[in-house]
PDB file of C-alpha atoms and ligand atoms in Angstrom:
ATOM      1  CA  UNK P   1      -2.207  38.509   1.128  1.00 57.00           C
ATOM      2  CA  UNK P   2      -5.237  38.256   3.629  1.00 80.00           C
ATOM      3  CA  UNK P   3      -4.629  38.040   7.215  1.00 90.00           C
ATOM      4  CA  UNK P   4      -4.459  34.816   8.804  1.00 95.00           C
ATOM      5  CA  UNK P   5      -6.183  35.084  11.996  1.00 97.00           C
ATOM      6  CA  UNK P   6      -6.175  31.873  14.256  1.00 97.00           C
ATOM      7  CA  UNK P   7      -7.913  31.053  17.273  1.00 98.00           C
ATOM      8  CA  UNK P   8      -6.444  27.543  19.381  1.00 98.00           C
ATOM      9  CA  UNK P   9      -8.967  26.008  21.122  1.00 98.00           C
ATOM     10  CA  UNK P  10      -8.770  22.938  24.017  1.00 98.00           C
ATOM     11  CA  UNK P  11      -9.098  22.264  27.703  1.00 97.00           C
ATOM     12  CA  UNK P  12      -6.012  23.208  29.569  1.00 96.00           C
ATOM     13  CA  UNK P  13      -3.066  21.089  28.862  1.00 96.00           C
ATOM     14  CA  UNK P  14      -4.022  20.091  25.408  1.00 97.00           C
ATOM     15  CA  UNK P  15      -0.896  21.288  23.700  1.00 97.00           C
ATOM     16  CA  UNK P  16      -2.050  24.889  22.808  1.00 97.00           C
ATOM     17  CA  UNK P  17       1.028  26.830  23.793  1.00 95.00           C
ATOM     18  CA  UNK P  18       3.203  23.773  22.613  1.00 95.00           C
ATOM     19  CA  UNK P  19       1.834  24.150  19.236  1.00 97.00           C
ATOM     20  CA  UNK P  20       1.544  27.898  19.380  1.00 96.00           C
ATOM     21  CA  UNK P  21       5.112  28.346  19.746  1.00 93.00           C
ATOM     22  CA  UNK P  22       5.479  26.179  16.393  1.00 94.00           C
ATOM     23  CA  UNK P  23       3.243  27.719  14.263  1.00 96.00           C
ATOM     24  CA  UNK P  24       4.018  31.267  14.952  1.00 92.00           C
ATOM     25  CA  UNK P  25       7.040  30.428  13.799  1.00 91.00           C
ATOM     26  CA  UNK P  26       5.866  28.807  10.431  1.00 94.00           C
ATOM     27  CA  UNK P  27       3.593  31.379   9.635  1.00 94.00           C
ATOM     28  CA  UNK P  28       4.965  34.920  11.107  1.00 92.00           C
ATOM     29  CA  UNK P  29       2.155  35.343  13.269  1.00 95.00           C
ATOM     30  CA  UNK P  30       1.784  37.187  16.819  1.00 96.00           C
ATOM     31  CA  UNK P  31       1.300  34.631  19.274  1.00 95.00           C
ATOM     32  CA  UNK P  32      -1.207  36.586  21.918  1.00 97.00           C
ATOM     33  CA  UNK P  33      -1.700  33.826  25.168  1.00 97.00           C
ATOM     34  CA  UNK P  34      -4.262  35.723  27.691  1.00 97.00           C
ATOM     35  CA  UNK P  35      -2.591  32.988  30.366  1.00 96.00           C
ATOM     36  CA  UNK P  36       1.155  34.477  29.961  1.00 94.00           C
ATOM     37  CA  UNK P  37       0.098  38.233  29.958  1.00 96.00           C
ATOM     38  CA  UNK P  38      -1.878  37.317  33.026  1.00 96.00           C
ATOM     39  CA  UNK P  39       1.175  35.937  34.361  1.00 94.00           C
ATOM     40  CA  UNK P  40       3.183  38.383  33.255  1.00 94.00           C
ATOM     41  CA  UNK P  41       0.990  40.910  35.590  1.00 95.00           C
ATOM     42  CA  UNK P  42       1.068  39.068  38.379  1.00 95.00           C
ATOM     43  CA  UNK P  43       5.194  38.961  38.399  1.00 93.00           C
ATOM     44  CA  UNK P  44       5.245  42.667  37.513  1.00 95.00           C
ATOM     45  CA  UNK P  45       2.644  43.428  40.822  1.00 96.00           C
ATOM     46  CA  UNK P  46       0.464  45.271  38.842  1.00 96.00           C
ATOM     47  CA  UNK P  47      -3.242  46.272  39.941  1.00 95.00           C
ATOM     48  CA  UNK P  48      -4.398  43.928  36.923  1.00 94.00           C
ATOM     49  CA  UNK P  49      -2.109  41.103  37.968  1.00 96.00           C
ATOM     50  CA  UNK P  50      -3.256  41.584  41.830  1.00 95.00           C
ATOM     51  CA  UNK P  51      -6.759  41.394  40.304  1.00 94.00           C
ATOM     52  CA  UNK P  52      -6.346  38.607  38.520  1.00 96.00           C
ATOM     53  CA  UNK P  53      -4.540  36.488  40.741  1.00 96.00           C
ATOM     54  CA  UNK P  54      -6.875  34.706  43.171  1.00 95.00           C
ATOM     55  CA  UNK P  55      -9.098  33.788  40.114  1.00 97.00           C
ATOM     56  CA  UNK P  56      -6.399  31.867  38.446  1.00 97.00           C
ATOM     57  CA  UNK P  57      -5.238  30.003  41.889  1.00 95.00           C
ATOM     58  CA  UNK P  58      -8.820  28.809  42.260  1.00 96.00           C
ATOM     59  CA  UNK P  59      -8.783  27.744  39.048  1.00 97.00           C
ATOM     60  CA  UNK P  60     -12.024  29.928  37.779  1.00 98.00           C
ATOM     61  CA  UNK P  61     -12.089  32.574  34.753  1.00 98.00           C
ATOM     62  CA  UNK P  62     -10.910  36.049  35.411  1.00 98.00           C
ATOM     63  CA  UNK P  63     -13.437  38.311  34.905  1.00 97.00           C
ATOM     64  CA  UNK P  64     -14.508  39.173  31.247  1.00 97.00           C
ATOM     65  CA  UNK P  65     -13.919  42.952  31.564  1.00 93.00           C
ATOM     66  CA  UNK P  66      -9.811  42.614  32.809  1.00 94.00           C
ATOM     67  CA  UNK P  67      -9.732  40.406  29.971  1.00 97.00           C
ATOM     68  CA  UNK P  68     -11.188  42.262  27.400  1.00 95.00           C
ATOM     69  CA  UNK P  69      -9.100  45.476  27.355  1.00 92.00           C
ATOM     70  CA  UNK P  70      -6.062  43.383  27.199  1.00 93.00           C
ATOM     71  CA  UNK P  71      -7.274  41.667  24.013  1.00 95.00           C
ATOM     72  CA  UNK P  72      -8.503  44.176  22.234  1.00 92.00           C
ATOM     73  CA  UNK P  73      -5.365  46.577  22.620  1.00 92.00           C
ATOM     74  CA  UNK P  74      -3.044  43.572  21.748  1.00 95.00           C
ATOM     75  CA  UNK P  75      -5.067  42.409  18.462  1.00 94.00           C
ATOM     76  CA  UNK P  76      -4.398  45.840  16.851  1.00 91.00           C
ATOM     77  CA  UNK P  77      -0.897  46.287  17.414  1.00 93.00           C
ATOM     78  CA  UNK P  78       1.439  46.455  14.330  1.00 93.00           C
ATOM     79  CA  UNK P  79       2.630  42.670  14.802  1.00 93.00           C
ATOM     80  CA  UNK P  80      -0.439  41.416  15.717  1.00 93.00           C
ATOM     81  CA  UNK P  81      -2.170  43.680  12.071  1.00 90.00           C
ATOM     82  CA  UNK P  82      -0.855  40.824  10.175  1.00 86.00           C
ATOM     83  CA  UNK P  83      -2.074  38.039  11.509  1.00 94.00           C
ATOM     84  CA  UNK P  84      -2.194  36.433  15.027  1.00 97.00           C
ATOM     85  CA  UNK P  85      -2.707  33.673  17.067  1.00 97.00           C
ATOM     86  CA  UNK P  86      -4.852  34.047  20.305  1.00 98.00           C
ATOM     87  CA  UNK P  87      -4.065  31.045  22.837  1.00 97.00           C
ATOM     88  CA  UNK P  88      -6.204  30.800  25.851  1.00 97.00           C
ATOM     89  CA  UNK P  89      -9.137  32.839  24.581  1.00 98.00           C
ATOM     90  CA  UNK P  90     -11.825  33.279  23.582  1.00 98.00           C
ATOM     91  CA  UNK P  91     -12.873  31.316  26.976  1.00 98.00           C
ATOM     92  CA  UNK P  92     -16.724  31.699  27.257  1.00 98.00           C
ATOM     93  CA  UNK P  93     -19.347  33.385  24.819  1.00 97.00           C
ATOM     94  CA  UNK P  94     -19.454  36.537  25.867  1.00 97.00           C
ATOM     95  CA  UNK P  95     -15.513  36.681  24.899  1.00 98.00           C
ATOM     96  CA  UNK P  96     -16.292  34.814  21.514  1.00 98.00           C
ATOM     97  CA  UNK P  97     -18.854  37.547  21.074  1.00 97.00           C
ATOM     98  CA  UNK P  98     -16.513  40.466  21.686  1.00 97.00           C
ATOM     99  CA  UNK P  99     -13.728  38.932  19.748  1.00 97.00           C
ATOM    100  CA  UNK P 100     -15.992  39.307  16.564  1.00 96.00           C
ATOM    101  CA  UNK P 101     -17.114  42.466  17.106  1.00 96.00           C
ATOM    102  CA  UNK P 102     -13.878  44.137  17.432  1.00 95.00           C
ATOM    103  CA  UNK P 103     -12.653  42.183  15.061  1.00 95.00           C
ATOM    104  CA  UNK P 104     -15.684  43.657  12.411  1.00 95.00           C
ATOM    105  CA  UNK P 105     -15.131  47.403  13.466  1.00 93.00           C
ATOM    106  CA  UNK P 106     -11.443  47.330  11.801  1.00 91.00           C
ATOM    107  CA  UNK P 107     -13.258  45.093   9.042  1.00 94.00           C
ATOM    108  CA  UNK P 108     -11.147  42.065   9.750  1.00 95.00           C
ATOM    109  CA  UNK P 109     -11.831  38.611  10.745  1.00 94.00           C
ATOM    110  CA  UNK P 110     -10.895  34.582  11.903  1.00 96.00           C
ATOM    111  CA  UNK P 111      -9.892  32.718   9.225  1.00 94.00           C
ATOM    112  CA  UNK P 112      -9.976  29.711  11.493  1.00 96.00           C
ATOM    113  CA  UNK P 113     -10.351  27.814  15.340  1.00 98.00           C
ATOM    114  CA  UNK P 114      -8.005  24.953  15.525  1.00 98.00           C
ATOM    115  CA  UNK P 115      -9.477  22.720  18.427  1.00 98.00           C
ATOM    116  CA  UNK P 116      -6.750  20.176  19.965  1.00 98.00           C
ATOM    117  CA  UNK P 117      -8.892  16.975  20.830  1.00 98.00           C
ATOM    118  CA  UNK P 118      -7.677  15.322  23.792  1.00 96.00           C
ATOM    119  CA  UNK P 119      -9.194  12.987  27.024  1.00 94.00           C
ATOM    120  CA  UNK P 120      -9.240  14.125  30.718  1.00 90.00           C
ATOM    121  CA  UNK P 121      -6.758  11.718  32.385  1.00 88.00           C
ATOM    122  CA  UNK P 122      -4.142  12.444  29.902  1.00 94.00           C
ATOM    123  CA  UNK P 123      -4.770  15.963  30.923  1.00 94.00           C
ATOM    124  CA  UNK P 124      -4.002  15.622  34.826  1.00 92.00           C
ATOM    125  CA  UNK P 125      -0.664  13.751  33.114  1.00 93.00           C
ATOM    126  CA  UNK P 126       0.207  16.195  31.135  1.00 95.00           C
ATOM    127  CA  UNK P 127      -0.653  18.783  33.398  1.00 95.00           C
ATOM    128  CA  UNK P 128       1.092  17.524  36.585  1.00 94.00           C
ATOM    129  CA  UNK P 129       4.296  16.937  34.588  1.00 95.00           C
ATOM    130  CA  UNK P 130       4.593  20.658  32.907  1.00 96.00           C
ATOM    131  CA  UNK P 131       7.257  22.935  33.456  1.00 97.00           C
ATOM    132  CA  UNK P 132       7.270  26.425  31.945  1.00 96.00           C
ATOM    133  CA  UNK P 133      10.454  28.845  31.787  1.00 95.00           C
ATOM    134  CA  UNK P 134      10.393  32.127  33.887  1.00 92.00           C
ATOM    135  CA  UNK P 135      11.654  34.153  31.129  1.00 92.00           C
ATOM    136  CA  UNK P 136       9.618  33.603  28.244  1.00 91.00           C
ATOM    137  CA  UNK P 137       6.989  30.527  29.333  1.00 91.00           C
ATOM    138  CA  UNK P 138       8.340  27.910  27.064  1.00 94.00           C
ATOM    139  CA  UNK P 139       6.756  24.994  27.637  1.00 95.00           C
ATOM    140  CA  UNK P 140       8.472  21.784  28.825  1.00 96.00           C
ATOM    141  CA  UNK P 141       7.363  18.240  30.133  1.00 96.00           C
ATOM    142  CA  UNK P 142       9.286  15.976  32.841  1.00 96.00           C
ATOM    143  CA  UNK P 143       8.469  13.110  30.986  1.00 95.00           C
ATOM    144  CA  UNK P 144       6.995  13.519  27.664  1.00 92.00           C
ATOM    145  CA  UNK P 145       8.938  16.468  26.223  1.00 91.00           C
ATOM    146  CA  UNK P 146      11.936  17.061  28.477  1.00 96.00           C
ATOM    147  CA  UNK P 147      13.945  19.619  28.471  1.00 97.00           C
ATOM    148  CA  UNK P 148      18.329  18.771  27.484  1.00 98.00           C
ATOM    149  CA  UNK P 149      19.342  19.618  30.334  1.00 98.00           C
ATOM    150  CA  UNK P 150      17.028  19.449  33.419  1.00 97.00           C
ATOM    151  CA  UNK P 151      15.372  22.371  34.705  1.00 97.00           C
ATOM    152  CA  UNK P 152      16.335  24.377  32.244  1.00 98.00           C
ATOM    153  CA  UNK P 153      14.944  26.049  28.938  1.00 98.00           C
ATOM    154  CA  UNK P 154      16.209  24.997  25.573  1.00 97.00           C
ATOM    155  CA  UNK P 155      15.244  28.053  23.788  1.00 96.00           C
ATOM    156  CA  UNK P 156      16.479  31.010  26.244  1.00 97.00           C
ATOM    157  CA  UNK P 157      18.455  29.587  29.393  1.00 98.00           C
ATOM    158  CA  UNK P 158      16.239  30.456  31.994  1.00 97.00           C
ATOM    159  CA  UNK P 159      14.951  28.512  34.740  1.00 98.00           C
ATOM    160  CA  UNK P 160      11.940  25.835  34.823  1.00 98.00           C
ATOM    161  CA  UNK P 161       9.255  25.800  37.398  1.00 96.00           C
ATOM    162  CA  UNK P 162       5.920  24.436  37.871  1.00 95.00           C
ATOM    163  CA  UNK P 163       2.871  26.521  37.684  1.00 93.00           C
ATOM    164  CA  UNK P 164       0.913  27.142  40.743  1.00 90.00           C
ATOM    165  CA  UNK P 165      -2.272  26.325  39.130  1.00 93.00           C
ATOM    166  CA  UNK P 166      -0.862  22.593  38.101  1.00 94.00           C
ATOM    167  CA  UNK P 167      -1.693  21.133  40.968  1.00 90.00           C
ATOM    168  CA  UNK P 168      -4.098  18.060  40.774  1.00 87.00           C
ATOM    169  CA  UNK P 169      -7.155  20.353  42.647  1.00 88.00           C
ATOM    170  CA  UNK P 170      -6.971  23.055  40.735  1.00 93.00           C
ATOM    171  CA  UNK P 171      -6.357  21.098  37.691  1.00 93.00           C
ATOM    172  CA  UNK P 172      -9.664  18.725  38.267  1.00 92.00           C
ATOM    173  CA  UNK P 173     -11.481  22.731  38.904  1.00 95.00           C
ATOM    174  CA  UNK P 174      -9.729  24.214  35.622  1.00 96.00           C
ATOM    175  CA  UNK P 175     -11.184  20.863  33.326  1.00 96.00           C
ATOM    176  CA  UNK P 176     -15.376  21.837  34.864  1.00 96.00           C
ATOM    177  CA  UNK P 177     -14.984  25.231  34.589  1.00 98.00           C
ATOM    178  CA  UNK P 178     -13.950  24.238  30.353  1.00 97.00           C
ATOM    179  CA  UNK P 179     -16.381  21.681  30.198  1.00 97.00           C
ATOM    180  CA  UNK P 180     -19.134  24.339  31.306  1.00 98.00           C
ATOM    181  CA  UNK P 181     -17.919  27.601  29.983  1.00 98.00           C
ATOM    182  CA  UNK P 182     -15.303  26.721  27.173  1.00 98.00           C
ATOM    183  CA  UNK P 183     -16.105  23.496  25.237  1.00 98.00           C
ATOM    184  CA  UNK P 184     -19.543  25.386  24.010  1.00 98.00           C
ATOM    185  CA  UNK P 185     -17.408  27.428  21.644  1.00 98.00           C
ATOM    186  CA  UNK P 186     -16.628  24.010  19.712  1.00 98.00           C
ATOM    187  CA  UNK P 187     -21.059  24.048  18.439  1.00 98.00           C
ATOM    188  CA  UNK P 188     -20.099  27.830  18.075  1.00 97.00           C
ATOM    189  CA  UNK P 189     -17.320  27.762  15.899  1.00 98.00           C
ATOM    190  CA  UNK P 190     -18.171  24.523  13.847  1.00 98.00           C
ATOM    191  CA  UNK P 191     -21.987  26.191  13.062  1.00 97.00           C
ATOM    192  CA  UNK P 192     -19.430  29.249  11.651  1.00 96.00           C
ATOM    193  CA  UNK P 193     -17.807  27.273   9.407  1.00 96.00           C
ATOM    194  CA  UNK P 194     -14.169  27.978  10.938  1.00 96.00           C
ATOM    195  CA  UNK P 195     -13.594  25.315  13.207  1.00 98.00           C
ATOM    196  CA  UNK P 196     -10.929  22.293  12.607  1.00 98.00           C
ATOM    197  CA  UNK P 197     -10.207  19.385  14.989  1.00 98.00           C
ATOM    198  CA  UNK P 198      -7.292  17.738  15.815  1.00 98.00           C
ATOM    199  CA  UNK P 199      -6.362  14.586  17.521  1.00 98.00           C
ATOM    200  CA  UNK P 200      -3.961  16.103  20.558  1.00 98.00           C
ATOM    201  CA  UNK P 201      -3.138  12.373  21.700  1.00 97.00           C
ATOM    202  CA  UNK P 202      -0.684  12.621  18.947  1.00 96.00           C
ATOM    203  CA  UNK P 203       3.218  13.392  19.408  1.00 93.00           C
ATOM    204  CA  UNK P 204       3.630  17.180  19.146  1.00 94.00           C
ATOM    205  CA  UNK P 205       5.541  16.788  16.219  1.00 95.00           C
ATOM    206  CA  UNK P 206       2.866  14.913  14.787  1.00 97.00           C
ATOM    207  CA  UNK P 207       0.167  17.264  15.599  1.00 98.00           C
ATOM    208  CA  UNK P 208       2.347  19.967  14.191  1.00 98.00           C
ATOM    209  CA  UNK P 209       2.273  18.544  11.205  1.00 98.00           C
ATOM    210  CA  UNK P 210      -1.784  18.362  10.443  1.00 98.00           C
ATOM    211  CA  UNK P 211      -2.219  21.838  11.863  1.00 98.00           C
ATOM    212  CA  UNK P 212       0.214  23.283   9.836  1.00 98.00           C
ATOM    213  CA  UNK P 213      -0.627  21.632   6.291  1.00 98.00           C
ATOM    214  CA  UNK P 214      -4.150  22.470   7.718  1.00 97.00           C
ATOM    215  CA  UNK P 215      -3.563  26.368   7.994  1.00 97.00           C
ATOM    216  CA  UNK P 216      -1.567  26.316   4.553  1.00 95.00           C
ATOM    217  CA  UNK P 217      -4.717  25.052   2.946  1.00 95.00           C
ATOM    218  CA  UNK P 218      -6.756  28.015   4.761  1.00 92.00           C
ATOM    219  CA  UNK P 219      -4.182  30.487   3.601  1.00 90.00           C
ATOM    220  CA  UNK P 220      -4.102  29.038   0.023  1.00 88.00           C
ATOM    221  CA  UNK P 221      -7.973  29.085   0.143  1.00 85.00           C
ATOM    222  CA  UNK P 222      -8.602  32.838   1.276  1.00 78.00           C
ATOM    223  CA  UNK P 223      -5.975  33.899  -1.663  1.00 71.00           C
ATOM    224  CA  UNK P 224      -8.874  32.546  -4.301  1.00 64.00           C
TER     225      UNK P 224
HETATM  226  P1  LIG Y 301      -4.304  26.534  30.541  1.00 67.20           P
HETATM  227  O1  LIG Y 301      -4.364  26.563  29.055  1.00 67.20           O
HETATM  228  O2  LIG Y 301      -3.257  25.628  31.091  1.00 67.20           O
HETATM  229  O3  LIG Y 301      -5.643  26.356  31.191  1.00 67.20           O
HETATM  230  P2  LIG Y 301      -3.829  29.435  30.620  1.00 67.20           P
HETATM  231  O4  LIG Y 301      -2.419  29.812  30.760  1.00 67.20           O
HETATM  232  O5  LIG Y 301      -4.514  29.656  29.322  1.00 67.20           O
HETATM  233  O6  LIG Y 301      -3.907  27.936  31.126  1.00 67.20           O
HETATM  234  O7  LIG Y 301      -4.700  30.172  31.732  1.00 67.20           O
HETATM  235  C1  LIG Y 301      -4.352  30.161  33.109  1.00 67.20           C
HETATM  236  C2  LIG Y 301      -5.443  30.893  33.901  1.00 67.20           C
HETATM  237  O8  LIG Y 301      -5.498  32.271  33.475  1.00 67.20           O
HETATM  238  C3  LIG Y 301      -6.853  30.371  33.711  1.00 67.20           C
HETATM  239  O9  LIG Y 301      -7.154  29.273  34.584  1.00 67.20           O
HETATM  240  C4  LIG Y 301      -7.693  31.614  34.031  1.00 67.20           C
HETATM  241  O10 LIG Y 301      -7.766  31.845  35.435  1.00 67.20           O
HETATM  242  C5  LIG Y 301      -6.850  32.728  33.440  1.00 67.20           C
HETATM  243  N1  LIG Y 301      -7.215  33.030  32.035  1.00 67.20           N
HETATM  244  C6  LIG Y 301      -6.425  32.875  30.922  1.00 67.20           C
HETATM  245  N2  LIG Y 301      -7.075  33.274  29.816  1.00 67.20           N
HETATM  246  C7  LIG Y 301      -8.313  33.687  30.223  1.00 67.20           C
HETATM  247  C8  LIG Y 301      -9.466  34.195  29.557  1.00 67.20           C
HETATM  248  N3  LIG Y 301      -9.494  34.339  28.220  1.00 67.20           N
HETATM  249  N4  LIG Y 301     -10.547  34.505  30.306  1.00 67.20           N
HETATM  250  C9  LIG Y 301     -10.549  34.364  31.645  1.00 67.20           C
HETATM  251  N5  LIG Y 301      -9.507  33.878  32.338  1.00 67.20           N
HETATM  252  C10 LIG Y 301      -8.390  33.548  31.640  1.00 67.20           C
HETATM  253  P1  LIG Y 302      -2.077  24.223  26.947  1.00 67.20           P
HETATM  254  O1  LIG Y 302      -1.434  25.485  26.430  1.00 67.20           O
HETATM  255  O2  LIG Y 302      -3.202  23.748  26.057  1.00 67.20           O
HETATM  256  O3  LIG Y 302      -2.501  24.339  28.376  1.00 67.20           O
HETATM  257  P2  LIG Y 302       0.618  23.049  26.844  1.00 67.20           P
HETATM  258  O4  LIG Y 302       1.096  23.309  25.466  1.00 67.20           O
HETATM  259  O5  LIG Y 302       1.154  23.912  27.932  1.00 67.20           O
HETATM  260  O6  LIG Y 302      -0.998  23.058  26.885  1.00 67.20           O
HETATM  261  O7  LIG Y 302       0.913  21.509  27.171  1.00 67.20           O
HETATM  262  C1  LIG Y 302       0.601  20.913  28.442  1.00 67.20           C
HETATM  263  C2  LIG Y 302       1.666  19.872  28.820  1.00 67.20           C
HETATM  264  O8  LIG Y 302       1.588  18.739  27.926  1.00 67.20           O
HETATM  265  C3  LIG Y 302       3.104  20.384  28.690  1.00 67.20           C
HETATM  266  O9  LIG Y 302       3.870  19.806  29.719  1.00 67.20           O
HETATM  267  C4  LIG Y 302       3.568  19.881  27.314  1.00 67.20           C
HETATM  268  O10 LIG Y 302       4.968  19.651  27.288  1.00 67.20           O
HETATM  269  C5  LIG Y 302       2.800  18.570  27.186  1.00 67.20           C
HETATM  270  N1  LIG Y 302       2.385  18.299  25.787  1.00 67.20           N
HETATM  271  C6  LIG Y 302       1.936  19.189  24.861  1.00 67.20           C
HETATM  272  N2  LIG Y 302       1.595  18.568  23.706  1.00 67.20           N
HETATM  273  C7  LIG Y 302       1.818  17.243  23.909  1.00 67.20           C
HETATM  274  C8  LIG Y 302       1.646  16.060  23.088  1.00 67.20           C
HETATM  275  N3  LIG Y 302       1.149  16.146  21.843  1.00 67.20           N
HETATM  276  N4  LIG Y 302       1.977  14.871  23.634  1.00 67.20           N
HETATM  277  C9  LIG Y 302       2.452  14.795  24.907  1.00 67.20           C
HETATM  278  N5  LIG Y 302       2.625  15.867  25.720  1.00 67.20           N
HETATM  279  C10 LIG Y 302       2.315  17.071  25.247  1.00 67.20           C
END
C-alpha cells in the first residue's frame, strides 16, 4: 500500500499532539513532533537543545537550519519509511518548502495536512490548563481532559508538569508569531489540494472521529 504521509496543522494548543497520539495509533504511523525532540534536547543538555532553548522561552521559531537536519534525518528512518505524522512542523514556508523537496528526492510525498480549526481565547484556556508527562509528553488538561489520578500520566506513570512556554506572555507571543509565520501554510496547502479542516472546538473524541474516517478515505483513495 502507498505511504500515508500526514502533516497536523494549528496554532499552539489546538489539539495536535492530543490527536497525534490517537491516530498514530489507528494507523501505525511514526508520530515525529519537532516540539518534543526540541524538548528532548534541552533535558539531555545538548549543544542543539542549548541552542534552541531561549527561542522557545520567548516564544519565537527556532531557527530553520537546527530544525531542518532534525527533520530530514527522522523522515527517513525505517519507522518513519512507512508513513508518518509530523506535529509542529512545517512552521513557516521555507520549512513547507524543504519538506517537499526532501520528500521528492526519495520520490515520496504528503498524502494530506489536517488543520485543527480553533479560536484564540479557547487557546490561552487550553493552553494555561495543559500538563504534559516528563517521560514521554503525554498530554493532559486540569480541567478539560484530566488525568485519573492527579499529576500523574495515565499511559506511563510518570510525573505531570506545566510547560515553561504556557505561560499567558509567551502564550499571547506563540499565537502572532502563528498568525504571521504559520497560518499562511493553510492558502499553501489548500491551493495543493491536500489540506482538510477540522472544527478543534469539538471534544477530542469527537474530533478523533472526523480525522480518522477522514484519513481512511485518503488511504482508500491513493489505493485506486
Ligand atoms: P505548540 O504546538 O504548543 O506551539 P510545540 O511543542 O510544537 O508547541 O513547539 C514548542 C516550541 O518549539 C515552539 O514555540 C518553537 O520555539 C519550537 N518549535 C517547535 N517546532 C518548530 C519548528 N518546526 N520550527 C521552529 N521552531 C519550532
Ligand atoms: P497542540 O499540540 O496543538 O499544541 P495539545 O494537543 O497539546 O495541542 O492540546 C492543548 C491543550 O488542550 C491540552 O491541555 C489538551 O489536553 C487540551 N485539548 C486538546 N484537544 C482538546 C479538545 N478537543 N477539547 C478540549 N481540550 C483539548
Amino acid at each position: 500500500m502507498a505511504e500515508t504521509n500526514l502533516i497536523l496543522l494549528g496554532p499552539p494548543g489546538a489539539g495536535k499532539g492530543t490527536q497525534a497520539e490517537r491516530l498514530q495509533q489507528d494507523f501505525s504511523l511514526a508520530h515525529i513532533s519537532t516540539g518534543d525532540m526540541l524538548r528532548a534536547q534541552v533535558a539531555n543538555g545538548t549543544e542543539l537543545g542549548q541552542a534552541a532553548k531561549r527561542y522557545m522561552d520567548a516564544g519565537e521559531l527556532v531557527p530553520d537550519e537546527v530544525i531542518l537536519g532534525m527533520i530530514s534525518a527522522r523522515i527517513t528512518e525505517q519507522d518513519a519509511r512507512e508513513g508518518f505524522l509530523l506535529d509542529g512542523f512545517p512552521r513557516n514556508s521555507s520549512q513547507a518548502d524543504a519538506l517537499a523537496a526532501t520528500l521528492a528526492e526519495s520520490q515520496r510525498r504528503l498524502t494530506g495536512a489536517l488543520a485543527l480549526e480553533v479560536p484564540d481565547e479557547e487557546i490561552v484556556r487550553r493552553l494555561s490548563g495543559r500538563r504534559v508527562c516528563l517521560k514521554a509528553g503525554h498530554v493532559y488538561h486540569v480541567e478539560l481532559d484530566p488525568p485519573k489520578h492527579e499529576g500523574v500520566c495515565d499511559q506511563d506513570g510518570s510525573r505531570l508538569i506545566q510547560r515553561d512556554d504556557d505561560k499567558e506572555d509567551t502564550i499571547r507571543k506563540r499565537l502572532e508569531v502563528y498568525a504571521e509565520q504559520t497560518a499562511p501554510l493553510i492558502d499553501y496547502y489548500e491551493q495543493a489540494g491536500l489540506l482538510r479542516r477540522f472544527d478543534g472546538t469539538r471534544d477530542p473524541n469527537e474530533v478523533h472521529n472526523h480525522i480518522r474516517a477522514t484519513v481512511a478515505t485518503l488511504r482508500m483513495e491513493d489505493r485506486l
